[in-house]
Short mmCIF file of C-alpha atoms in Angstrom, two decimals:
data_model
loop_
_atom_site.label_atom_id
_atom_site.label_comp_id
_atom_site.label_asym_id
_atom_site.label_seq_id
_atom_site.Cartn_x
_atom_site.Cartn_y
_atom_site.Cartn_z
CA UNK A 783 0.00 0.00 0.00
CA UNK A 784 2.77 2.99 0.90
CA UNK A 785 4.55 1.59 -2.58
CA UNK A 786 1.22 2.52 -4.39
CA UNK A 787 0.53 5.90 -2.77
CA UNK A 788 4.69 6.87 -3.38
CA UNK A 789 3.87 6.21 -7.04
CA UNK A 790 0.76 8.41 -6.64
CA UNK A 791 2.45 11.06 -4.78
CA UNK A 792 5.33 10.86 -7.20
CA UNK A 793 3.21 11.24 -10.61
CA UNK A 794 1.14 13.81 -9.12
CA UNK A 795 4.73 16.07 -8.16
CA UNK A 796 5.72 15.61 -11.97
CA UNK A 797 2.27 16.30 -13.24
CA UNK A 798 2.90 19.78 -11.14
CA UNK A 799 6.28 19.93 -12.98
CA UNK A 800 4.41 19.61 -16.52
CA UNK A 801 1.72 21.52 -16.26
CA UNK A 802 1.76 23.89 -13.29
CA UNK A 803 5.23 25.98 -14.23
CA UNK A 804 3.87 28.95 -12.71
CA UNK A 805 3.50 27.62 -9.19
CA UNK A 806 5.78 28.80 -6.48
CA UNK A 807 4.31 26.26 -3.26
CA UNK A 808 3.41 22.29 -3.56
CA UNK A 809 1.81 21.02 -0.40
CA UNK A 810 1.67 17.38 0.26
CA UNK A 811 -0.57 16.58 3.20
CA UNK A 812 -1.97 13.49 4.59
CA UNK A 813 -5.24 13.46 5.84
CA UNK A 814 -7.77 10.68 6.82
CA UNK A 815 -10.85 10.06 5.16
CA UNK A 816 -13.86 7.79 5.68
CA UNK A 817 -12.27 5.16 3.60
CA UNK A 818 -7.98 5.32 4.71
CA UNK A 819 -4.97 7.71 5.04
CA UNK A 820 -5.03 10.05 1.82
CA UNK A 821 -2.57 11.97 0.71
CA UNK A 822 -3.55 15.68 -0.61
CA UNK A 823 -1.08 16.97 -3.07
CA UNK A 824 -1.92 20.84 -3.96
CA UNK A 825 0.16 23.50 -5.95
CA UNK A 826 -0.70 27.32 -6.10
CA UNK A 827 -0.09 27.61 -9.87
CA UNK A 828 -2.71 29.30 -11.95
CA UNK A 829 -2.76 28.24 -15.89
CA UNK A 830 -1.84 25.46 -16.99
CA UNK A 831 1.27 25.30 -19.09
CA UNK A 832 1.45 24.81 -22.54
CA UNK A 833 3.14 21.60 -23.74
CA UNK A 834 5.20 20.82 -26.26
CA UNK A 835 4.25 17.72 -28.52
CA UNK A 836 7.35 16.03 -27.38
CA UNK A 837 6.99 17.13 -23.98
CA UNK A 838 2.80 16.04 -23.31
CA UNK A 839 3.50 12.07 -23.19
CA UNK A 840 5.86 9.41 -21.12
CA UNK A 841 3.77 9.63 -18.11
CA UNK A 842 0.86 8.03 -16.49
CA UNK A 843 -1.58 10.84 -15.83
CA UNK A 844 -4.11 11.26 -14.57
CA UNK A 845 -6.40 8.24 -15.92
CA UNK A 846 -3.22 6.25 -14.90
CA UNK A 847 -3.17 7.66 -11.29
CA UNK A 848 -6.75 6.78 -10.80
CA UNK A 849 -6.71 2.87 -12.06
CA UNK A 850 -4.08 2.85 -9.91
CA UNK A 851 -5.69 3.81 -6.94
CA UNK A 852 -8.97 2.12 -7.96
CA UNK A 853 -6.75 -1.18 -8.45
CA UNK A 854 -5.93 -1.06 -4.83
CA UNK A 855 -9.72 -0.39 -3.91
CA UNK A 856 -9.47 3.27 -3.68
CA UNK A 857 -10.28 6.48 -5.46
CA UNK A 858 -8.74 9.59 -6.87
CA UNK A 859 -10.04 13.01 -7.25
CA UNK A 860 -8.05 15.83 -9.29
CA UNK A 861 -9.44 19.32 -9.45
CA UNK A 862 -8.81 23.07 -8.76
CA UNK A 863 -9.62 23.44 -5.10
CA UNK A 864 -12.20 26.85 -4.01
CA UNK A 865 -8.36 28.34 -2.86
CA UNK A 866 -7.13 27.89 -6.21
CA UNK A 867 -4.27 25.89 -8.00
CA UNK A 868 -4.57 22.16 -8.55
CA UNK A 869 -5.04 18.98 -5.86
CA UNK A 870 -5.28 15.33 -6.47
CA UNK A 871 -6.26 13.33 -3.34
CA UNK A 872 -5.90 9.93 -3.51
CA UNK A 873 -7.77 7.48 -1.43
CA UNK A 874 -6.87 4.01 -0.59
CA UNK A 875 -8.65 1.46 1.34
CA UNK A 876 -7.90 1.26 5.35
CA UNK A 877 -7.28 -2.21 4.81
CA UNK A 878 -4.99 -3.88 2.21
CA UNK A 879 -7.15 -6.09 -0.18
CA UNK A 880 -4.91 -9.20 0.21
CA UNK A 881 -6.73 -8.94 3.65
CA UNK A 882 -9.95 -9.64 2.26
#
């Protein structure tokens, strides 16, 4: 489970590296929800940078960051918070499902 949410926490910091170039704060916060520990990763930036063709591919995304928290039972939410910027927070099960 903390291998899964690294990966999620790590695509979501290079997401913010893509596309948020004008941000000057990242926050990563955990926080516990009905369903587990999630982890809230924000970033003040404002509009979103514009890619390159070479640049926009070799990563997972954002569909990829939420099969892989729905693979582990979970679920993913990306959006500009009411403060502004960008968050994903990523929810994964309290319990691992090889427990099940």
């Amino acid at each position: 489970m903390a291998a899964a949410v690294h990966r999620i926490v790590r695509e979501a910091l290079t997401n913010i590296r893509k596309h948020a170039a004008d941000a000057t704060a990242v926050r990563i916060t955990p926080h516990t929800a009905p369903d587990g520990a999630a982890p809230r990763i924000a970033n003040d930036g404002g509009d979103p940078a514009r890619l390159s063709e070479q640049a926009g591919g070799g990563g997972f995304g954002l569909a990829g960051l939420t099969e892989r928290a729905q693979a582990l039972g979970g679920t993913l939410t990306a959006g500009p918070p009411p403060e502004g910027g960008w968050e994903i927070v990523a929810v994964p099960p309290l319990e691992s499902t090889a427990d099940h």
